[in-house]
Short mmCIF file of C-alpha atoms and ligand atoms in Angstrom, two decimals:
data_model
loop_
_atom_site.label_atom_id
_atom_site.label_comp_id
_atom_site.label_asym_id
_atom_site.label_seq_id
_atom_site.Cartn_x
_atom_site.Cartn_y
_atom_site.Cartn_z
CA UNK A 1 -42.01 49.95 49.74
CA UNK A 2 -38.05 49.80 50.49
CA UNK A 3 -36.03 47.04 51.59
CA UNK A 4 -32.46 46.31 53.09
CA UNK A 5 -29.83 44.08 54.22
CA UNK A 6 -29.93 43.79 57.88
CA UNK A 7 -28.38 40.72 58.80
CA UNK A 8 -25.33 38.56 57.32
CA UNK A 9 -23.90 35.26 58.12
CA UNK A 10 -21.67 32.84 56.81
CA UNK A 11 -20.13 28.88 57.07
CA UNK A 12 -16.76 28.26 55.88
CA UNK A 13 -15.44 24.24 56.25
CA UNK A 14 -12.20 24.35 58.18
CA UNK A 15 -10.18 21.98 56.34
CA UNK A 16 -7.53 23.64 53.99
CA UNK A 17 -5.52 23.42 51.55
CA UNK A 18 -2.64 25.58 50.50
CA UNK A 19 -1.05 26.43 47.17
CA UNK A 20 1.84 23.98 48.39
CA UNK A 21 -1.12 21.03 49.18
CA UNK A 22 -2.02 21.90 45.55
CA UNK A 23 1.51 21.61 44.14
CA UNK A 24 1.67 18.11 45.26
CA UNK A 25 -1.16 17.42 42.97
CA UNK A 26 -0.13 19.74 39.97
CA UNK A 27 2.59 21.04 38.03
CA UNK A 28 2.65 24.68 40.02
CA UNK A 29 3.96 26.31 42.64
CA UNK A 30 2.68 28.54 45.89
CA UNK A 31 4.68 31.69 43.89
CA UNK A 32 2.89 31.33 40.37
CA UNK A 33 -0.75 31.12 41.78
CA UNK A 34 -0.02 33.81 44.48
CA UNK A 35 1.48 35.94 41.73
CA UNK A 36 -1.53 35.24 38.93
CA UNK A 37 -4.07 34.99 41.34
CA UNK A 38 -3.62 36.62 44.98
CA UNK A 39 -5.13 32.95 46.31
CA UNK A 40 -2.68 31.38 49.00
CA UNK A 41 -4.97 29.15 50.55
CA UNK A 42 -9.07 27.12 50.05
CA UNK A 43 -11.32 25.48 52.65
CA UNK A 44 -13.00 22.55 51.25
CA UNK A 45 -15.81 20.27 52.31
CA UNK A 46 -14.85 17.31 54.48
CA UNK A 47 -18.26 16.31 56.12
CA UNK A 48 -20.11 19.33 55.09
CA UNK A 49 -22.64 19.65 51.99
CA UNK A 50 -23.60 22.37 49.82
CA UNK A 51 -27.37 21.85 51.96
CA UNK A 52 -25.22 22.02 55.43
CA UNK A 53 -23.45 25.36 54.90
CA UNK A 54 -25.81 27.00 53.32
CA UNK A 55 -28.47 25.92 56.58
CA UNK A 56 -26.02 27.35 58.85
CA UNK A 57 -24.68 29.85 57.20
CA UNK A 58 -28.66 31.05 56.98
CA UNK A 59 -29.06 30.66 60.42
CA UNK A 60 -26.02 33.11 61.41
CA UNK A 61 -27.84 35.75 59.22
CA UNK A 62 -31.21 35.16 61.22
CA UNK A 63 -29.17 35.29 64.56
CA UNK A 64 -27.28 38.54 63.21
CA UNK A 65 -30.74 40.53 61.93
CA UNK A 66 -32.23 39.07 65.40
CA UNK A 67 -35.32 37.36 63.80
CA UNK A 68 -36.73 33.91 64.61
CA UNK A 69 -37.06 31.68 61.10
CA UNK A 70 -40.92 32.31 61.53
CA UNK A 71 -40.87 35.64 60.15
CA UNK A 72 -38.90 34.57 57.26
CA UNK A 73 -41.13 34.39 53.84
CA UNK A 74 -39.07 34.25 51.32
CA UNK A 75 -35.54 31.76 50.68
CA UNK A 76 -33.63 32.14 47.67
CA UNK A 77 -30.34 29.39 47.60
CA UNK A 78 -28.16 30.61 44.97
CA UNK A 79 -25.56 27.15 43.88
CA UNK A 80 -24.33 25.22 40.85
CA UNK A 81 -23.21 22.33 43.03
CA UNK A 82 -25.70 21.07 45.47
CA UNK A 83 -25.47 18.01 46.81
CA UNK A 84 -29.04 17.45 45.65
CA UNK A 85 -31.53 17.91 42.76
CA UNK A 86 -34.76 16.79 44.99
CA UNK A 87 -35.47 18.66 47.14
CA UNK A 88 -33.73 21.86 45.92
CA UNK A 89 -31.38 23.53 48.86
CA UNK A 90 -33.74 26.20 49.48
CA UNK A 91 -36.44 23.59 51.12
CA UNK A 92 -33.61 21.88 52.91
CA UNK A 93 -32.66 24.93 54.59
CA UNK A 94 -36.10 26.01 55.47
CA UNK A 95 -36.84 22.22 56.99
CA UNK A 96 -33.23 22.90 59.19
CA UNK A 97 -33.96 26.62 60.71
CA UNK A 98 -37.62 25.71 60.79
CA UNK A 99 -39.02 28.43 58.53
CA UNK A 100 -42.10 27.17 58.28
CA UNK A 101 -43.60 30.30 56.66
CA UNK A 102 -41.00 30.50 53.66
CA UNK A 103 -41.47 30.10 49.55
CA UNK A 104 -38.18 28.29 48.38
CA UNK A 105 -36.71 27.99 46.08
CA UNK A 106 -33.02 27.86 44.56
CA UNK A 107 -31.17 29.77 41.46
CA UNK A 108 -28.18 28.63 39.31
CA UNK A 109 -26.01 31.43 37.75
CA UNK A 110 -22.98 30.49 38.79
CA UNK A 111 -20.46 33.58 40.35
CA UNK A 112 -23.60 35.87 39.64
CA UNK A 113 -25.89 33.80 41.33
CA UNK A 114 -25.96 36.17 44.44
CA UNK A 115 -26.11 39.16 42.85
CA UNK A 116 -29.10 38.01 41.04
CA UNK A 117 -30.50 36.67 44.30
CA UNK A 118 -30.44 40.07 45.97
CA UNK A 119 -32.10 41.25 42.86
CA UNK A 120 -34.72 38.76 42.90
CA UNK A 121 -35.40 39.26 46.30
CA UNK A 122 -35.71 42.87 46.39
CA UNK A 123 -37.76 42.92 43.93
CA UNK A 124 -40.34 40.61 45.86
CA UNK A 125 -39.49 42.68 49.05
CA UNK A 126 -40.21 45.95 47.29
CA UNK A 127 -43.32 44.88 45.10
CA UNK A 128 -44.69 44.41 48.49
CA UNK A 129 -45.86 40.51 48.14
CA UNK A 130 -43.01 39.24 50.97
CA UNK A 131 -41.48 41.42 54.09
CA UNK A 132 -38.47 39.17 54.83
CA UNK A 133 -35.91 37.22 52.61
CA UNK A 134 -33.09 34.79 53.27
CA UNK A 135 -30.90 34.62 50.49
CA UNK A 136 -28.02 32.51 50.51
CA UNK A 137 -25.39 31.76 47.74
CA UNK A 138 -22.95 28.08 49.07
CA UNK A 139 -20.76 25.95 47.36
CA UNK A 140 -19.04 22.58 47.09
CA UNK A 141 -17.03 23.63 43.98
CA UNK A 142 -14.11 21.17 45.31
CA UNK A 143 -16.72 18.16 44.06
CA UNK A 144 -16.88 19.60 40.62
CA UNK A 145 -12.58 20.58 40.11
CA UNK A 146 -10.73 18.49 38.03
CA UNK A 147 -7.68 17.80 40.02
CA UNK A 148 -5.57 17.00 37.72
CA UNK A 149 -5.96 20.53 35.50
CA UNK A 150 -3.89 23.26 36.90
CA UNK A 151 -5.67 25.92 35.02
CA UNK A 152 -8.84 25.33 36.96
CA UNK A 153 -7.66 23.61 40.53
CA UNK A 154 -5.83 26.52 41.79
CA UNK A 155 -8.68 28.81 41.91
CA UNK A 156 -11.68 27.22 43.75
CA UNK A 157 -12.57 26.73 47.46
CA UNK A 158 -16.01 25.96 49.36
CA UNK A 159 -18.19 27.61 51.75
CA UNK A 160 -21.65 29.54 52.21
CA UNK A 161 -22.57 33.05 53.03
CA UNK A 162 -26.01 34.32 53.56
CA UNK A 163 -28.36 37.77 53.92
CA UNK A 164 -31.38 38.72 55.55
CA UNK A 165 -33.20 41.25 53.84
CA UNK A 166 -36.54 43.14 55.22
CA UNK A 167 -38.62 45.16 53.38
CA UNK A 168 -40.18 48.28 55.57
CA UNK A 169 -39.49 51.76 56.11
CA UNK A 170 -35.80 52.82 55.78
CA UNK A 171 -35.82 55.92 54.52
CA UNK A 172 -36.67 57.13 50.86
CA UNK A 173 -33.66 55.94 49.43
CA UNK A 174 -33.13 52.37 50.70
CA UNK A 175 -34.02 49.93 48.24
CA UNK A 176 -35.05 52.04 45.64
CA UNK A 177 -31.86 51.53 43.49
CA UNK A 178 -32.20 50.16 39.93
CA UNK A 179 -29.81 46.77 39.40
CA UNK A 180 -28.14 46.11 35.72
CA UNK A 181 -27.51 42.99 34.86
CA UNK A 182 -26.67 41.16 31.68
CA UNK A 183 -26.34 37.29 30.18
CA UNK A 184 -24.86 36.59 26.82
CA UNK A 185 -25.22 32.42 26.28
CA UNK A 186 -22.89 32.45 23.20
CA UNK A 187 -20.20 33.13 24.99
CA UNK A 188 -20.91 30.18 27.56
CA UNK A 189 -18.14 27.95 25.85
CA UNK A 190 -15.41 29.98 28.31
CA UNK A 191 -16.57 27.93 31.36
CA UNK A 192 -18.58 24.76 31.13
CA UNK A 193 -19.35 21.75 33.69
CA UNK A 194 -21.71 18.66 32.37
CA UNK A 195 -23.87 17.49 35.08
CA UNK A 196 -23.41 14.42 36.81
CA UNK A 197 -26.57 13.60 35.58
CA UNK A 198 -26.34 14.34 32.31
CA UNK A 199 -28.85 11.18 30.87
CA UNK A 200 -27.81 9.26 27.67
CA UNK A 201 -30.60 6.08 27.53
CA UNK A 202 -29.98 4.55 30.18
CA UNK A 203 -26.61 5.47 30.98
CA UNK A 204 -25.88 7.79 33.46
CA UNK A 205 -22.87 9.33 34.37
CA UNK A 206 -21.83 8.81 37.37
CA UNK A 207 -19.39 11.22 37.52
CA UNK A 208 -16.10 8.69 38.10
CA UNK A 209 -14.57 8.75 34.52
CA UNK A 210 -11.95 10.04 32.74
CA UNK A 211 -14.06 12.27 31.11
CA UNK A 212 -13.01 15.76 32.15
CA UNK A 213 -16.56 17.46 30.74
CA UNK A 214 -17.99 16.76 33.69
CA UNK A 215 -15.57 18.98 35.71
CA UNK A 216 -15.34 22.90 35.15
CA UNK A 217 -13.55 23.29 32.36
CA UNK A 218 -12.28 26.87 31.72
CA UNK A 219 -10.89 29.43 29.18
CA UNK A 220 -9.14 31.45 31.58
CA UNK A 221 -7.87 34.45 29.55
CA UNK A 222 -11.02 34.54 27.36
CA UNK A 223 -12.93 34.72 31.25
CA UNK A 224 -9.94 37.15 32.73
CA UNK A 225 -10.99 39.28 29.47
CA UNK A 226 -14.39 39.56 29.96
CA UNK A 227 -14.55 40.36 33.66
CA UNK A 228 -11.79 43.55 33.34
CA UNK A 229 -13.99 44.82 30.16
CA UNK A 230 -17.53 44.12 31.46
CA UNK A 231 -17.11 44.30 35.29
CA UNK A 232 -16.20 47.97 35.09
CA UNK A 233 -18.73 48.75 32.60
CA UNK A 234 -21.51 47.31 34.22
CA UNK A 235 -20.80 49.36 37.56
CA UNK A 236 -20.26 52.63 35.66
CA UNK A 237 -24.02 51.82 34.22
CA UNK A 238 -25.39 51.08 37.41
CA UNK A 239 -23.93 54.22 39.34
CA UNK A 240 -25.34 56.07 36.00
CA UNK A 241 -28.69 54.72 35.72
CA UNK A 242 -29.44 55.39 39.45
CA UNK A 243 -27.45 58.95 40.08
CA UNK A 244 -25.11 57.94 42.21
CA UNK A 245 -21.49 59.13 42.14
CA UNK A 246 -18.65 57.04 42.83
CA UNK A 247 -17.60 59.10 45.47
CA UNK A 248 -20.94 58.30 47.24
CA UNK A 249 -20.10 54.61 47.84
CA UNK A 250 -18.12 53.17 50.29
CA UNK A 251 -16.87 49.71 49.20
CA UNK A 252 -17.30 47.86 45.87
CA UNK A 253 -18.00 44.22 46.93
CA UNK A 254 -16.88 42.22 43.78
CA UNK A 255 -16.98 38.43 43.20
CA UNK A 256 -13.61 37.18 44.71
CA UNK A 257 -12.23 35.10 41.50
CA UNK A 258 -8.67 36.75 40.93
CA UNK A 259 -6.51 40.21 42.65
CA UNK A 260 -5.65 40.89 39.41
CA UNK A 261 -9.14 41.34 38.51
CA UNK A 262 -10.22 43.61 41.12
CA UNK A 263 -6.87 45.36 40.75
CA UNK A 264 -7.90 45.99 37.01
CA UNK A 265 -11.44 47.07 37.95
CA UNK A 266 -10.41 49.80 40.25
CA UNK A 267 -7.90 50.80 38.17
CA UNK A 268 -10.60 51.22 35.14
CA UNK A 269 -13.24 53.12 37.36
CA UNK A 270 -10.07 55.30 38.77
CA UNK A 271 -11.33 54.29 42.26
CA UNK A 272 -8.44 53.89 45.15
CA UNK A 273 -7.93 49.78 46.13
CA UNK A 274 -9.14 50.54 49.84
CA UNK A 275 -12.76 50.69 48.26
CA UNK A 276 -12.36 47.11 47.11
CA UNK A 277 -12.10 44.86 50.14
CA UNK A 278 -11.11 41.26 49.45
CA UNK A 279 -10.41 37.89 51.17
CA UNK A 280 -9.63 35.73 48.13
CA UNK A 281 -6.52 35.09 49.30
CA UNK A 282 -7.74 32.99 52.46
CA UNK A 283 -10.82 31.18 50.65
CA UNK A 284 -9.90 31.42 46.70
CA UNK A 285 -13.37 31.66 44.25
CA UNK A 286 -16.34 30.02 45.71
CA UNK A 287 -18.61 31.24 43.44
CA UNK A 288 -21.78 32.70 44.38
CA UNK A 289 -20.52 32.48 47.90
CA UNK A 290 -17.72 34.78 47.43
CA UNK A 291 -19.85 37.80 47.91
CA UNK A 292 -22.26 37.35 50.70
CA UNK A 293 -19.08 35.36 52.39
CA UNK A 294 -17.07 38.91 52.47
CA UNK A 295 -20.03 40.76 53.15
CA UNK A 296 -20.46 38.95 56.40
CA UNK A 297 -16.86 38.94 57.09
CA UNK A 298 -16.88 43.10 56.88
CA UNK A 299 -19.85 43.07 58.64
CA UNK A 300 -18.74 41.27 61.70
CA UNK A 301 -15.41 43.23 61.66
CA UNK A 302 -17.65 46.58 62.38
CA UNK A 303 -17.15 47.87 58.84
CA UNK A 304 -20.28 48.40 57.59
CA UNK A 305 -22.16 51.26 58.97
CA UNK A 306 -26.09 52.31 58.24
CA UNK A 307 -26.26 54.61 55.09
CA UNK A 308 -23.05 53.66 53.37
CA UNK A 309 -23.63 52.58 49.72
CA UNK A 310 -22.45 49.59 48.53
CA UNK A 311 -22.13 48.10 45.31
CA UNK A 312 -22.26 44.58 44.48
CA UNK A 313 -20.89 42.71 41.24
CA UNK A 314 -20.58 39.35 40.01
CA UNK A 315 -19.55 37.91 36.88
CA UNK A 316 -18.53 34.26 36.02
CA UNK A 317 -20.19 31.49 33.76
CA UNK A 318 -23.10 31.87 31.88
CA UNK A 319 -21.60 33.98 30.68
CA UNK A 320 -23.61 36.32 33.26
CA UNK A 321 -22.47 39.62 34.80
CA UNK A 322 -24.27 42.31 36.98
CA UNK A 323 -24.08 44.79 39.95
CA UNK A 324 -26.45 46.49 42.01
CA UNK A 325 -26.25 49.56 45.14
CA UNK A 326 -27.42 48.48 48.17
CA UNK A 327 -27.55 50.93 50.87
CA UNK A 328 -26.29 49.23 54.55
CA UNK A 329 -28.85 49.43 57.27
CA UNK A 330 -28.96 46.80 60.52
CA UNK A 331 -31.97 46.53 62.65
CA UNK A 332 -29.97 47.36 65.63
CA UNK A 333 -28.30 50.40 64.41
O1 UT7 B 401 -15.43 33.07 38.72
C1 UT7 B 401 -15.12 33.43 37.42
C2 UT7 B 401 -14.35 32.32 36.78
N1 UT7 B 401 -12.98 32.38 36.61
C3 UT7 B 401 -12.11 33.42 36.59
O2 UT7 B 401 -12.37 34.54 36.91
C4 UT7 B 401 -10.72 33.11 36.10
C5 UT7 B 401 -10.18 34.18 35.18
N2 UT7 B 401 -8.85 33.85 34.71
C6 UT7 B 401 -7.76 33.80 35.51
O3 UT7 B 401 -7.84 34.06 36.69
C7 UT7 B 401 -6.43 33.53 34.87
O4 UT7 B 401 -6.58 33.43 33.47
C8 UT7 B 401 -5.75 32.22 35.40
C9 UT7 B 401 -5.29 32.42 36.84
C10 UT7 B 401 -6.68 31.05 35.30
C11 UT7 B 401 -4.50 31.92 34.56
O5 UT7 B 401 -3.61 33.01 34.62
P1 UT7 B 401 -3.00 33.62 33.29
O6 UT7 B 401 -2.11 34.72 33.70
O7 UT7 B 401 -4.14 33.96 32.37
O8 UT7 B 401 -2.15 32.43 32.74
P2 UT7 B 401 -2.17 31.77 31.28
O9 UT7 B 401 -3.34 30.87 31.14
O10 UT7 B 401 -1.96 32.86 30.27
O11 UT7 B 401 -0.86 30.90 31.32
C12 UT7 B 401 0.46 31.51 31.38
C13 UT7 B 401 1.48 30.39 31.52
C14 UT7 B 401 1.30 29.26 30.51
O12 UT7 B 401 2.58 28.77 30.20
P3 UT7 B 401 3.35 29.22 28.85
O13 UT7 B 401 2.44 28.80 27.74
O14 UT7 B 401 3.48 30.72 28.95
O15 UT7 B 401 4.63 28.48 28.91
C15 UT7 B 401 0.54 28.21 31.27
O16 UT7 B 401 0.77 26.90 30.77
O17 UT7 B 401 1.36 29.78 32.81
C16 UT7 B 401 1.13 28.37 32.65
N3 UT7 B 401 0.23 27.95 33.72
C17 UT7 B 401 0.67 27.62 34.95
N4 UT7 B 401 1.91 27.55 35.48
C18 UT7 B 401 2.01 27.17 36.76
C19 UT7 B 401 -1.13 27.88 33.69
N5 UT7 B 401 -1.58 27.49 34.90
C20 UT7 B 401 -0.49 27.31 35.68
C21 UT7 B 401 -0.32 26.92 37.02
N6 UT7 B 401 0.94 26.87 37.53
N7 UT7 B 401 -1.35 26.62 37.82
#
């Protein structure tokens, strides 16, 4: 069996804020974080939830593949900060598009989270137990930022992105490709956030203290260091493992966290920058959003185009890092 992406959508809050917004709060300025970073701008929740983007950004994918949320049998929510722990986003999302014939269920891996998604998902979709999947990585990473810390504030934003995938036959290649992924847990100090909830007796936190473990807390060179060293590696093992030559794909679709980054990835797989699309500057990192939100975005600006290769990378806390090839097909091409 092979499978696909056919359909994208995404939900991005329109409140902003801008590096000069953020330099009200901090000691910075809209020149150091466009410099260090390539982010001018975020969008962050105002009356949205982590459950309410992700719904609609789900249902923008449906109406893009052109399938009603019947045929859907499969939802995968990829988020470290939903607004909920019962019921997990996935069955929130079904209840709101009415996908009445979906498993649910959600995944935490933080700026991975959608790579590992797809993954997940394919491998359902190509093992032959579901047809169609609806995977969705969204974020309210505003509600875990410590404002005050100018090390970690400048970088995040909000906002969901989603991806239908269908499982039938596309051709021999389609959805055949091999993912690589990789965790290493003792390296998880680099970028930490307690939960809310985390229980001691009878105290709860409730998440209004001074106590900054309970925002993202960050090692930002030791994380810059790892994603130019393993980012590039992992893609040279995917291309390897499945026989693909860099030449053969079109765009490498890498977790939006920093330019610099993606400048140093292409730079390391001697790949030209017009391969590596990016829109960090306009949202900053939202985490496992950041991919399926510029997938939809390149999608909807006629950019993709049945049989290009793709690859796909995250990397972020965990630590967790991964890519995979997906070949682009729509239903109505
Ligand atoms: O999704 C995955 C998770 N995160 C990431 O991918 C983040 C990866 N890391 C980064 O993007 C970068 O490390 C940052 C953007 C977070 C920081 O950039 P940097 O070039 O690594 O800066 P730095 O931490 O080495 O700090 C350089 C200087 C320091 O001052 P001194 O010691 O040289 O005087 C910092 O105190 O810049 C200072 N600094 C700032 N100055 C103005 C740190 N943050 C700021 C700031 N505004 N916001």
């Amino acid at each position: 069996m092979t499978a696909t992406i056919c359909g994208t959508g995404s939900y991005i809050p329109s409140y902003t804020m801008d590096n000069h917004d953020i330099a009200k709060l901090v000691d910075t300025s809209d020149e150091w974080i466009r410099e260090r970073t390539g982010i001018a701008r975020r969008h962050i929740i105002q009356n949205e939830t982590t459950v309410s983007m992700a719904a609609e950004a789900g249902r923008r994918a449906l109406e893009d593949a052109g399938l009603p949320p019947e045929e859907v049998d499969l939802i995968l929510v990829s988020t470290i900060s939903s607004n909920l722990i019962l019921p997990c986003a996935a069955c929130e999302v079904q209840k709101e598009l009415g996908a009445v014939n979906a498993t649910c269920f959600d995944l935490s891996a933080a700026c991975t989270g959608f790579v590992l998604a797809y993954n997940t998902a394919m491998a359902y979709l190509t093992g032959g137990i579901y047809r169609t999947a609806l995977i969705i990585g969204s974020e309210s990473l505003s509600n875990l930022t410590n404002w005050k810390d100018r090390g970690t504030c400048i970088l995040f934003g909000d906002g969901a992105g989603a991806a239908v995938l269908r499982a039938g036959d596309f051709g021999k290649a389609v959805g055949t490709y091999l993912p690589v992924t990789h965790s290493d847990g003792g390296r998880g100090a680099a970028l930490t956030c307690k939960s809310r909830h985390d229980y001691n007796g009878l105290n709860c936190h409730k998440g209004s203290g001074d106590d900054v473990s309970y925002y993202m807390q960050m090692d930002g060179q030791a994380v810059f260091k790892f994603a130019v060293k393993n980012v590039p590696e992992v893609i040279g093992e995917v291309l390897a493992l499945n026989h693909v030559d860099p030449e053969e794909i079109t765009y490498y679709i890498l977790h939006q966290a920093n330019r610099r980054i993606v400048e140093v990835v292409a730079k390391r797989l001697g790949e030209p920058m017009e391969k590596f699309p990016m829109n960090l500057e306009e949202y900053g990192n939202t985490s496992s959003a950041s991919i399926p939100i510029l997938l939809d975005e390149m999608n909807r600006q006629g950019r993709l185009r049945a049989g290009q290769k793709l690859v796909l990378a995250g990397f972020g806390a965990g630590l967790t890092w991964g890519a995979s090839i997906v070949e682009w097909r729509s239903l109505r091409q």
